[in-house]
Amino acid sequence: MGSGQNIPIAGISLAGVTFVALLSLGTDVVIALAVLTVWVGSLLVAAGRPPEPPKAKIKQRLSLDSIRDLIEDTSTPLIITERNTIAIANRAARRVLGPHIIGQDARVGLRQPEAISLLGGKSHGEAIVRGLVRRGDIWQINRQMIDDRLAMLEFINQTAEADISRAHTDFVANASHELRTPLAAILGYVETLQEGEGKLDTPTAQKFLGIIEREAQRLHALVSDLMSLSRVEAEKHDLPTERIDLASLVERAARDAAGPNRIERLTLDIADEPVVLGDLQQLEQVVRNLVDNALKYGAPDTPVAVTLDLAQGDLARIAVEDQGEGIAPEQIPHLTRRFYRTDPGRSRASGGTGLGLAIVKHIVERHRGRLDITSEVGKGTRVVVRIPLAEPDPQAVSPPPDADSEAPNQPETEQLS
């Protein structure tokens, strides 16, 4: 029986009494039992009722209060419009567009032709809007209809992606230009030598060959720096783990960068012997690049000072200072950009690739360090690299096994970290 069926207790009881009465009057048992069966069966059939049909689900309209609670804390800027009037803007949207937009017509609040065209439709859609918040920013606006009166606008900031794409395009263009310049010189002088058919005098030929060699070396340096930069960027999320004695590294790399022709201009001041976790080749490249730049762009016959000491007790500090012409303050923030040069002609003449400081910056970032550049026009430039010290080596500070047990333990001088 269905759960909704009522059992007729009174009727069944009456049928039972009638069955007993028939038996007492001498009625045949089969007849009495048949009467009882028919009676009870008819009662049960009459009492049964068909199951109630399922109730139709009525779709309730979303309330603005429930939507507001749902989207308020999301990190993506979201706006709910009611017939193109901004009814709700979550916290992220208010931070981007301002709290005053609530209650405005969305077409007036956004003020962009692409956004207005999107709002004019009756269905889902998307639009790319430039300069929505600040000049040059790029936003993608997605519109989703909730019902016939409400719609949701989702704002996705694509400025960073566009900047990365533009930086990649600029890098390829600059690299192509830098590679093409020495190649054009090499090809031009080679063609001149070939066309001379041995008629060029020896001094002229030697001059052309010297230019070809210089441009080929410049091309080789450029390719090497591009490969170095690519490697550093590929490994920038991998923390170095090798323990390195920075004092010997700085002295060796600085002398290598100076070479025998410029070593007399180099002054070294190794005040401490810090140990850091790093990549040996990359840290040597940092020192070589900084010293080479200082020797190139410092005033001729003036010293370049290289100092290694501790900063704030837990940082190794490498400082390279020249006595050159200095750099204008407005140019300093751009020095670590790829191919940026304060004096392009002088840089190319000295063999610079425009990638040295960009490589230094990425290596320092990989080592979780800091790069600072200060300069004063007419006096010189100072570049400082700070790298965190390594934790003390447990094996270096543990007492020897045969130490005198009666003598008090003398703590070893630990390297600050």
mmCIF file of N, CA and C in Angstrom, residues 255-383:
data_model
loop_
_atom_site.group_PDB
_atom_site.id
_atom_site.type_symbol
_atom_site.label_atom_id
_atom_site.label_comp_id
_atom_site.label_asym_id
_atom_site.label_seq_id
_atom_site.Cartn_x
_atom_site.Cartn_y
_atom_site.Cartn_z
ATOM 1 N N ARG A 255 90.045 40.584 -11.259
ATOM 2 C CA ARG A 255 91.328 40.596 -11.974
ATOM 3 C C ARG A 255 91.158 40.074 -13.403
ATOM 4 N N ASP A 256 90.309 39.061 -13.578
ATOM 5 C CA ASP A 256 90.065 38.556 -14.939
ATOM 6 C C ASP A 256 89.439 39.642 -15.811
ATOM 7 N N ALA A 257 88.489 40.401 -15.245
ATOM 8 C CA ALA A 257 87.819 41.445 -16.024
ATOM 9 C C ALA A 257 88.790 42.560 -16.397
ATOM 10 N N ALA A 258 89.707 42.887 -15.506
ATOM 11 C CA ALA A 258 90.662 43.964 -15.793
ATOM 12 C C ALA A 258 91.694 43.521 -16.820
ATOM 13 N N GLY A 259 92.175 42.288 -16.711
ATOM 14 C CA GLY A 259 93.188 41.823 -17.647
ATOM 15 C C GLY A 259 94.518 42.508 -17.419
ATOM 16 N N PRO A 260 95.531 42.089 -18.120
ATOM 17 C CA PRO A 260 96.868 42.679 -17.900
ATOM 18 C C PRO A 260 96.972 44.148 -18.308
ATOM 19 N N ASN A 261 96.112 44.593 -19.230
ATOM 20 C CA ASN A 261 96.219 45.965 -19.724
ATOM 21 C C ASN A 261 95.564 46.988 -18.802
ATOM 22 N N ARG A 262 94.669 46.550 -17.918
ATOM 23 C CA ARG A 262 93.945 47.509 -17.076
ATOM 24 C C ARG A 262 94.089 47.192 -15.593
ATOM 25 N N ILE A 263 94.926 46.232 -15.255
ATOM 26 C CA ILE A 263 95.005 45.802 -13.871
ATOM 27 C C ILE A 263 95.511 46.901 -12.946
ATOM 28 N N GLU A 264 96.328 47.832 -13.492
ATOM 29 C CA GLU A 264 96.866 48.892 -12.633
ATOM 30 C C GLU A 264 95.783 49.860 -12.172
ATOM 31 N N ARG A 265 94.655 49.891 -12.852
ATOM 32 C CA ARG A 265 93.557 50.801 -12.459
ATOM 33 C C ARG A 265 92.662 50.182 -11.387
ATOM 34 N N LEU A 266 92.832 48.907 -11.092
ATOM 35 C CA LEU A 266 91.938 48.188 -10.192
ATOM 36 C C LEU A 266 92.445 48.258 -8.762
ATOM 37 N N THR A 267 91.569 48.654 -7.839
ATOM 38 C CA THR A 267 91.894 48.631 -6.407
ATOM 39 C C THR A 267 90.894 47.729 -5.699
ATOM 40 N N LEU A 268 91.407 46.754 -4.941
ATOM 41 C CA LEU A 268 90.566 45.784 -4.256
ATOM 42 C C LEU A 268 90.597 46.027 -2.756
ATOM 43 N N ASP A 269 89.443 45.974 -2.122
ATOM 44 C CA ASP A 269 89.340 46.105 -0.664
ATOM 45 C C ASP A 269 88.445 44.971 -0.174
ATOM 46 N N ILE A 270 89.063 43.854 0.209
ATOM 47 C CA ILE A 270 88.323 42.686 0.693
ATOM 48 C C ILE A 270 88.312 42.753 2.213
ATOM 49 N N ALA A 271 87.245 43.306 2.777
ATOM 50 C CA ALA A 271 87.182 43.531 4.217
ATOM 51 C C ALA A 271 86.680 42.308 4.979
ATOM 52 N N ASP A 272 85.941 41.411 4.334
ATOM 53 C CA ASP A 272 85.390 40.227 4.987
ATOM 54 C C ASP A 272 85.489 39.050 4.032
ATOM 55 N N GLU A 273 85.210 37.870 4.572
ATOM 56 C CA GLU A 273 85.227 36.648 3.770
ATOM 57 C C GLU A 273 83.879 35.939 3.903
ATOM 58 N N PRO A 274 82.838 36.522 3.367
ATOM 59 C CA PRO A 274 81.497 35.930 3.513
ATOM 60 C C PRO A 274 81.330 34.676 2.661
ATOM 61 N N VAL A 275 80.418 33.821 3.101
ATOM 62 C CA VAL A 275 80.045 32.616 2.361
ATOM 63 C C VAL A 275 78.578 32.737 1.978
ATOM 64 N N VAL A 276 78.278 32.499 0.715
ATOM 65 C CA VAL A 276 76.898 32.600 0.231
ATOM 66 C C VAL A 276 76.543 31.321 -0.504
ATOM 67 N N LEU A 277 75.233 31.106 -0.676
ATOM 68 C CA LEU A 277 74.747 30.032 -1.528
ATOM 69 C C LEU A 277 74.532 30.613 -2.921
ATOM 70 N N GLY A 278 75.237 30.075 -3.901
ATOM 71 C CA GLY A 278 75.129 30.694 -5.210
ATOM 72 C C GLY A 278 75.578 29.790 -6.334
ATOM 73 N N ASP A 279 75.512 30.349 -7.516
ATOM 74 C CA ASP A 279 76.007 29.708 -8.727
ATOM 75 C C ASP A 279 77.357 30.339 -9.037
ATOM 76 N N LEU A 280 78.420 29.544 -9.007
ATOM 77 C CA LEU A 280 79.775 30.073 -9.138
ATOM 78 C C LEU A 280 79.954 30.866 -10.433
ATOM 79 N N GLN A 281 79.553 30.299 -11.555
ATOM 80 C CA GLN A 281 79.748 30.969 -12.841
ATOM 81 C C GLN A 281 78.946 32.264 -12.928
ATOM 82 N N GLN A 282 77.733 32.242 -12.415
ATOM 83 C CA GLN A 282 76.898 33.439 -12.516
ATOM 84 C C GLN A 282 77.416 34.561 -11.616
ATOM 85 N N LEU A 283 77.863 34.230 -10.409
ATOM 86 C CA LEU A 283 78.399 35.277 -9.543
ATOM 87 C C LEU A 283 79.696 35.846 -10.109
ATOM 88 N N GLU A 284 80.531 35.002 -10.713
ATOM 89 C CA GLU A 284 81.721 35.523 -11.393
ATOM 90 C C GLU A 284 81.327 36.449 -12.528
ATOM 91 N N GLN A 285 80.260 36.107 -13.235
ATOM 92 C CA GLN A 285 79.809 36.952 -14.340
ATOM 93 C C GLN A 285 79.323 38.303 -13.833
ATOM 94 N N VAL A 286 78.677 38.324 -12.670
ATOM 95 C CA VAL A 286 78.241 39.594 -12.084
ATOM 96 C C VAL A 286 79.441 40.500 -11.841
ATOM 97 N N VAL A 287 80.463 39.965 -11.193
ATOM 98 C CA VAL A 287 81.638 40.783 -10.877
ATOM 99 C C VAL A 287 82.347 41.223 -12.154
ATOM 100 N N ARG A 288 82.534 40.308 -13.101
ATOM 101 C CA ARG A 288 83.212 40.673 -14.349
ATOM 102 C C ARG A 288 82.467 41.765 -15.098
ATOM 103 N N ASN A 289 81.136 41.625 -15.197
ATOM 104 C CA ASN A 289 80.353 42.636 -15.919
ATOM 105 C C ASN A 289 80.458 44.005 -15.257
ATOM 106 N N LEU A 290 80.349 44.040 -13.920
ATOM 107 C CA LEU A 290 80.390 45.328 -13.230
ATOM 108 C C LEU A 290 81.773 45.971 -13.339
ATOM 109 N N VAL A 291 82.821 45.176 -13.162
ATOM 110 C CA VAL A 291 84.175 45.728 -13.250
ATOM 111 C C VAL A 291 84.479 46.165 -14.681
ATOM 112 N N ASP A 292 84.082 45.355 -15.660
ATOM 113 C CA ASP A 292 84.331 45.719 -17.052
ATOM 114 C C ASP A 292 83.610 47.010 -17.423
ATOM 115 N N ASN A 293 82.358 47.160 -16.977
ATOM 116 C CA ASN A 293 81.624 48.404 -17.247
ATOM 117 C C ASN A 293 82.323 49.600 -16.615
ATOM 118 N N ALA A 294 82.768 49.435 -15.361
ATOM 119 C CA ALA A 294 83.414 50.559 -14.673
ATOM 120 C C ALA A 294 84.711 50.957 -15.359
ATOM 121 N N LEU A 295 85.481 49.976 -15.831
ATOM 122 C CA LEU A 295 86.732 50.290 -16.518
ATOM 123 C C LEU A 295 86.479 50.915 -17.888
ATOM 124 N N LYS A 296 85.407 50.477 -18.567
ATOM 125 C CA LYS A 296 85.091 51.032 -19.885
ATOM 126 C C LYS A 296 84.628 52.474 -19.807
ATOM 127 N N TYR A 297 83.702 52.728 -18.870
ATOM 128 C CA TYR A 297 83.033 54.029 -18.865
ATOM 129 C C TYR A 297 83.586 54.989 -17.826
ATOM 130 N N GLY A 298 84.520 54.524 -16.988
ATOM 131 C CA GLY A 298 85.191 55.449 -16.086
ATOM 132 C C GLY A 298 86.199 56.294 -16.859
ATOM 133 N N ALA A 299 86.565 57.381 -16.276
ATOM 134 C CA ALA A 299 87.538 58.253 -16.941
ATOM 135 C C ALA A 299 88.863 57.515 -17.105
ATOM 136 N N PRO A 300 89.553 57.703 -18.233
ATOM 137 C CA PRO A 300 90.838 57.023 -18.443
ATOM 138 C C PRO A 300 91.833 57.341 -17.331
ATOM 139 N N ASP A 301 92.628 56.331 -16.970
ATOM 140 C CA ASP A 301 93.693 56.461 -15.975
ATOM 141 C C ASP A 301 93.169 56.780 -14.572
ATOM 142 N N THR A 302 91.864 56.568 -14.336
ATOM 143 C CA THR A 302 91.318 56.741 -12.986
ATOM 144 C C THR A 302 91.046 55.359 -12.395
ATOM 145 N N PRO A 303 91.154 55.230 -11.077
ATOM 146 C CA PRO A 303 90.980 53.909 -10.465
ATOM 147 C C PRO A 303 89.514 53.470 -10.433
ATOM 148 N N VAL A 304 89.341 52.163 -10.394
ATOM 149 C CA VAL A 304 88.035 51.543 -10.177
ATOM 150 C C VAL A 304 88.143 50.748 -8.878
ATOM 151 N N ALA A 305 87.318 51.100 -7.905
ATOM 152 C CA ALA A 305 87.385 50.484 -6.579
ATOM 153 C C ALA A 305 86.373 49.354 -6.476
ATOM 154 N N VAL A 306 86.852 48.181 -6.041
ATOM 155 C CA VAL A 306 85.993 47.019 -5.809
ATOM 156 C C VAL A 306 86.090 46.672 -4.326
ATOM 157 N N THR A 307 84.940 46.685 -3.644
ATOM 158 C CA THR A 307 84.911 46.467 -2.194
ATOM 159 C C THR A 307 83.998 45.297 -1.864
ATOM 160 N N LEU A 308 84.423 44.463 -0.920
ATOM 161 C CA LEU A 308 83.590 43.365 -0.421
ATOM 162 C C LEU A 308 83.545 43.470 1.097
ATOM 163 N N ASP A 309 82.344 43.611 1.649
ATOM 164 C CA ASP A 309 82.180 43.661 3.098
ATOM 165 C C ASP A 309 80.791 43.154 3.454
ATOM 166 N N LEU A 310 80.394 43.365 4.699
ATOM 167 C CA LEU A 310 79.077 42.939 5.167
ATOM 168 C C LEU A 310 78.178 44.156 5.309
ATOM 169 N N ALA A 311 76.910 43.967 4.991
ATOM 170 C CA ALA A 311 75.908 45.025 5.138
ATOM 171 C C ALA A 311 74.798 44.520 6.041
ATOM 172 N N GLN A 312 74.495 45.268 7.080
ATOM 173 C CA GLN A 312 73.412 44.937 8.006
ATOM 174 C C GLN A 312 73.627 43.586 8.687
ATOM 175 N N GLY A 313 74.854 43.100 8.674
ATOM 176 C CA GLY A 313 75.167 41.891 9.414
ATOM 177 C C GLY A 313 74.777 40.590 8.759
ATOM 178 N N ASP A 314 73.834 40.575 7.832
ATOM 179 C CA ASP A 314 73.388 39.316 7.241
ATOM 180 C C ASP A 314 73.414 39.344 5.719
ATOM 181 N N LEU A 315 74.119 40.314 5.149
ATOM 182 C CA LEU A 315 74.211 40.430 3.702
ATOM 183 C C LEU A 315 75.669 40.633 3.305
ATOM 184 N N ALA A 316 76.083 39.952 2.234
ATOM 185 C CA ALA A 316 77.378 40.237 1.632
ATOM 186 C C ALA A 316 77.199 41.367 0.630
ATOM 187 N N ARG A 317 78.087 42.347 0.681
ATOM 188 C CA ARG A 317 77.943 43.528 -0.167
ATOM 189 C C ARG A 317 79.163 43.662 -1.079
ATOM 190 N N ILE A 318 78.893 43.682 -2.375
ATOM 191 C CA ILE A 318 79.928 43.915 -3.388
ATOM 192 C C ILE A 318 79.661 45.281 -4.002
ATOM 193 N N ALA A 319 80.631 46.169 -3.925
ATOM 194 C CA ALA A 319 80.479 47.524 -4.476
ATOM 195 C C ALA A 319 81.569 47.767 -5.505
ATOM 196 N N VAL A 320 81.155 48.305 -6.655
ATOM 197 C CA VAL A 320 82.089 48.667 -7.724
ATOM 198 C C VAL A 320 81.858 50.146 -8.041
ATOM 199 N N GLU A 321 82.921 50.928 -7.936
ATOM 200 C CA GLU A 321 82.780 52.390 -8.095
ATOM 201 C C GLU A 321 83.822 52.910 -9.058
ATOM 202 N N ASP A 322 83.369 53.739 -10.009
ATOM 203 C CA ASP A 322 84.299 54.355 -10.960
ATOM 204 C C ASP A 322 84.294 55.868 -10.773
ATOM 205 N N GLN A 323 85.150 56.527 -11.504
ATOM 206 C CA GLN A 323 85.244 57.990 -11.463
ATOM 207 C C GLN A 323 85.041 58.543 -12.868
ATOM 208 N N GLY A 324 83.911 58.162 -13.457
ATOM 209 C CA GLY A 324 83.613 58.565 -14.822
ATOM 210 C C GLY A 324 82.735 59.795 -14.897
ATOM 211 N N GLU A 325 82.043 59.908 -16.019
ATOM 212 C CA GLU A 325 81.197 61.079 -16.260
ATOM 213 C C GLU A 325 79.910 61.039 -15.450
ATOM 214 N N GLY A 326 79.536 59.863 -14.975
ATOM 215 C CA GLY A 326 78.296 59.758 -14.224
ATOM 216 C C GLY A 326 77.094 59.598 -15.136
ATOM 217 N N ILE A 327 75.955 59.345 -14.521
ATOM 218 C CA ILE A 327 74.715 59.078 -15.262
ATOM 219 C C ILE A 327 73.625 59.994 -14.736
ATOM 220 N N ALA A 328 72.849 60.564 -15.642
ATOM 221 C CA ALA A 328 71.753 61.452 -15.240
ATOM 222 C C ALA A 328 70.716 60.675 -14.428
ATOM 223 N N PRO A 329 70.103 61.293 -13.415
ATOM 224 C CA PRO A 329 69.160 60.587 -12.549
ATOM 225 C C PRO A 329 67.993 59.957 -13.300
ATOM 226 N N GLU A 330 67.503 60.606 -14.356
ATOM 227 C CA GLU A 330 66.346 60.067 -15.062
ATOM 228 C C GLU A 330 66.693 58.810 -15.859
ATOM 229 N N GLN A 331 67.974 58.550 -16.086
ATOM 230 C CA GLN A 331 68.363 57.375 -16.850
ATOM 231 C C GLN A 331 68.623 56.149 -15.969
ATOM 232 N N ILE A 332 68.860 56.357 -14.695
ATOM 233 C CA ILE A 332 69.234 55.243 -13.814
ATOM 234 C C ILE A 332 68.176 54.141 -13.761
ATOM 235 N N PRO A 333 66.856 54.449 -13.666
ATOM 236 C CA PRO A 333 65.871 53.358 -13.614
ATOM 237 C C PRO A 333 65.854 52.478 -14.861
ATOM 238 N N HIS A 334 66.400 52.961 -15.970
ATOM 239 C CA HIS A 334 66.345 52.201 -17.224
ATOM 240 C C HIS A 334 67.620 51.414 -17.512
ATOM 241 N N LEU A 335 68.608 51.511 -16.652
ATOM 242 C CA LEU A 335 69.913 50.921 -16.963
ATOM 243 C C LEU A 335 69.872 49.403 -17.075
ATOM 244 N N THR A 336 68.963 48.757 -16.369
ATOM 245 C CA THR A 336 68.911 47.289 -16.402
ATOM 246 C C THR A 336 68.005 46.766 -17.506
ATOM 247 N N ARG A 337 67.467 47.656 -18.333
ATOM 248 C CA ARG A 337 66.685 47.192 -19.486
ATOM 249 C C ARG A 337 67.613 46.642 -20.550
ATOM 250 N N ARG A 338 67.131 45.660 -21.285
ATOM 251 C CA ARG A 338 67.942 45.061 -22.334
ATOM 252 C C ARG A 338 68.216 46.074 -23.440
ATOM 253 N N PHE A 339 69.454 46.169 -23.836
ATOM 254 C CA PHE A 339 69.931 47.009 -24.931
ATOM 255 C C PHE A 339 69.800 48.505 -24.637
ATOM 256 N N TYR A 340 69.551 48.857 -23.375
ATOM 257 C CA TYR A 340 69.481 50.288 -23.057
ATOM 258 C C TYR A 340 70.889 50.827 -22.909
ATOM 259 N N ARG A 341 71.154 51.970 -23.541
ATOM 260 C CA ARG A 341 72.457 52.609 -23.468
ATOM 261 C C ARG A 341 72.269 54.096 -23.220
ATOM 262 N N THR A 342 73.062 54.631 -22.309
ATOM 263 C CA THR A 342 73.019 56.079 -22.087
ATOM 264 C C THR A 342 73.715 56.820 -23.222
ATOM 265 N N ASP A 343 74.732 56.182 -23.810
ATOM 266 C CA ASP A 343 75.461 56.767 -24.945
ATOM 267 C C ASP A 343 75.685 55.641 -25.953
ATOM 268 N N PRO A 344 74.739 55.422 -26.884
ATOM 269 C CA PRO A 344 74.845 54.269 -27.796
ATOM 270 C C PRO A 344 76.137 54.244 -28.589
ATOM 271 N N GLY A 345 76.566 55.389 -29.103
ATOM 272 C CA GLY A 345 77.772 55.408 -29.910
ATOM 273 C C GLY A 345 79.002 54.987 -29.123
ATOM 274 N N ARG A 346 79.147 55.527 -27.926
ATOM 275 C CA ARG A 346 80.293 55.183 -27.092
ATOM 276 C C ARG A 346 80.242 53.727 -26.651
ATOM 277 N N SER A 347 79.053 53.250 -26.355
ATOM 278 C CA SER A 347 78.910 51.864 -25.908
ATOM 279 C C SER A 347 79.326 50.898 -27.005
ATOM 280 N N ARG A 348 78.852 51.127 -28.231
ATOM 281 C CA ARG A 348 79.203 50.230 -29.337
ATOM 282 C C ARG A 348 80.687 50.315 -29.660
ATOM 283 N N ALA A 349 81.247 51.525 -29.577
ATOM 284 C CA ALA A 349 82.667 51.686 -29.871
ATOM 285 C C ALA A 349 83.535 50.943 -28.874
ATOM 286 N N SER A 350 83.052 50.833 -27.626
ATOM 287 C CA SER A 350 83.827 50.138 -26.597
ATOM 288 C C SER A 350 83.550 48.642 -26.574
ATOM 289 N N GLY A 351 82.663 48.173 -27.470
ATOM 290 C CA GLY A 351 82.377 46.749 -27.534
ATOM 291 C C GLY A 351 81.233 46.296 -26.649
ATOM 292 N N GLY A 352 80.489 47.224 -26.084
ATOM 293 C CA GLY A 352 79.378 46.854 -25.216
ATOM 294 C C GLY A 352 78.209 46.296 -25.997
ATOM 295 N N THR A 353 77.477 45.344 -25.359
ATOM 296 C CA THR A 353 76.310 44.736 -26.012
ATOM 297 C C THR A 353 74.993 45.319 -25.527
ATOM 298 N N GLY A 354 75.018 46.069 -24.424
ATOM 299 C CA GLY A 354 73.774 46.600 -23.877
ATOM 300 C C GLY A 354 73.011 45.593 -23.033
ATOM 301 N N LEU A 355 73.638 44.432 -22.735
ATOM 302 C CA LEU A 355 72.956 43.390 -21.964
ATOM 303 C C LEU A 355 73.612 43.138 -20.608
ATOM 304 N N GLY A 356 74.762 43.772 -20.349
ATOM 305 C CA GLY A 356 75.522 43.468 -19.143
ATOM 306 C C GLY A 356 74.730 43.656 -17.863
ATOM 307 N N LEU A 357 74.116 44.824 -17.676
ATOM 308 C CA LEU A 357 73.377 45.088 -16.441
ATOM 309 C C LEU A 357 72.073 44.305 -16.378
ATOM 310 N N ALA A 358 71.483 44.005 -17.536
ATOM 311 C CA ALA A 358 70.285 43.157 -17.533
ATOM 312 C C ALA A 358 70.632 41.764 -17.013
ATOM 313 N N ILE A 359 71.787 41.231 -17.424
ATOM 314 C CA ILE A 359 72.233 39.933 -16.927
ATOM 315 C C ILE A 359 72.510 40.001 -15.432
ATOM 316 N N VAL A 360 73.185 41.058 -14.988
ATOM 317 C CA VAL A 360 73.476 41.234 -13.566
ATOM 318 C C VAL A 360 72.183 41.265 -12.753
ATOM 319 N N LYS A 361 71.206 42.014 -13.226
ATOM 320 C CA LYS A 361 69.938 42.123 -12.504
ATOM 321 C C LYS A 361 69.278 40.762 -12.327
ATOM 322 N N HIS A 362 69.211 39.957 -13.394
ATOM 323 C CA HIS A 362 68.542 38.666 -13.309
ATOM 324 C C HIS A 362 69.318 37.691 -12.427
ATOM 325 N N ILE A 363 70.649 37.744 -12.460
ATOM 326 C CA ILE A 363 71.430 36.861 -11.591
ATOM 327 C C ILE A 363 71.230 37.238 -10.127
ATOM 328 N N VAL A 364 71.241 38.525 -9.833
ATOM 329 C CA VAL A 364 71.039 38.970 -8.452
ATOM 330 C C VAL A 364 69.650 38.566 -7.963
ATOM 331 N N GLU A 365 68.639 38.705 -8.813
ATOM 332 C CA GLU A 365 67.286 38.294 -8.420
ATOM 333 C C GLU A 365 67.219 36.796 -8.157
ATOM 334 N N ARG A 366 67.923 35.991 -8.972
ATOM 335 C CA ARG A 366 67.923 34.542 -8.738
ATOM 336 C C ARG A 366 68.547 34.211 -7.379
ATOM 337 N N HIS A 367 69.540 34.985 -6.960
ATOM 338 C CA HIS A 367 70.189 34.754 -5.676
ATOM 339 C C HIS A 367 69.467 35.467 -4.531
ATOM 340 N N ARG A 368 68.257 35.965 -4.803
ATOM 341 C CA ARG A 368 67.426 36.658 -3.807
ATOM 342 C C ARG A 368 68.160 37.861 -3.210
ATOM 343 N N GLY A 369 68.925 38.523 -4.081
ATOM 344 C CA GLY A 369 69.681 39.683 -3.630
ATOM 345 C C GLY A 369 69.063 40.986 -4.101
ATOM 346 N N ARG A 370 69.878 42.026 -4.045
ATOM 347 C CA ARG A 370 69.394 43.372 -4.381
ATOM 348 C C ARG A 370 70.481 44.117 -5.147
ATOM 349 N N LEU A 371 70.069 44.849 -6.165
ATOM 350 C CA LEU A 371 70.982 45.641 -6.994
ATOM 351 C C LEU A 371 70.616 47.112 -6.859
ATOM 352 N N ASP A 372 71.605 47.933 -6.504
ATOM 353 C CA ASP A 372 71.397 49.377 -6.367
ATOM 354 C C ASP A 372 72.441 50.114 -7.195
ATOM 355 N N ILE A 373 71.998 51.148 -7.908
ATOM 356 C CA ILE A 373 72.895 51.962 -8.725
ATOM 357 C C ILE A 373 72.708 53.421 -8.339
ATOM 358 N N THR A 374 73.792 54.055 -7.962
ATOM 359 C CA THR A 374 73.770 55.486 -7.661
ATOM 360 C C THR A 374 74.847 56.159 -8.506
ATOM 361 N N SER A 375 74.568 57.375 -8.904
ATOM 362 C CA SER A 375 75.525 58.085 -9.758
ATOM 363 C C SER A 375 75.358 59.585 -9.585
ATOM 364 N N GLU A 376 76.440 60.276 -9.804
ATOM 365 C CA GLU A 376 76.431 61.742 -9.774
ATOM 366 C C GLU A 376 77.164 62.233 -11.011
ATOM 367 N N VAL A 377 76.487 63.041 -11.780
ATOM 368 C CA VAL A 377 77.068 63.526 -13.032
ATOM 369 C C VAL A 377 78.363 64.283 -12.745
ATOM 370 N N GLY A 378 79.416 63.883 -13.473
ATOM 371 C CA GLY A 378 80.710 64.522 -13.320
ATOM 372 C C GLY A 378 81.594 63.898 -12.256
ATOM 373 N N LYS A 379 81.052 62.965 -11.453
ATOM 374 C CA LYS A 379 81.857 62.375 -10.383
ATOM 375 C C LYS A 379 82.005 60.857 -10.515
ATOM 376 N N GLY A 380 81.015 60.179 -11.039
ATOM 377 C CA GLY A 380 81.157 58.735 -11.194
ATOM 378 C C GLY A 380 79.913 57.974 -10.793
ATOM 379 N N THR A 381 80.022 56.645 -10.877
ATOM 380 C CA THR A 381 78.891 55.754 -10.638
ATOM 381 C C THR A 381 79.299 54.664 -9.658
ATOM 382 N N ARG A 382 78.382 54.291 -8.796
ATOM 383 C CA ARG A 382 78.603 53.228 -7.808
ATOM 384 C C ARG A 382 77.489 52.195 -7.946
ATOM 385 N N VAL A 383 77.872 50.944 -8.151
ATOM 386 C CA VAL A 383 76.924 49.841 -8.268
ATOM 387 C C VAL A 383 77.157 48.902 -7.087
#
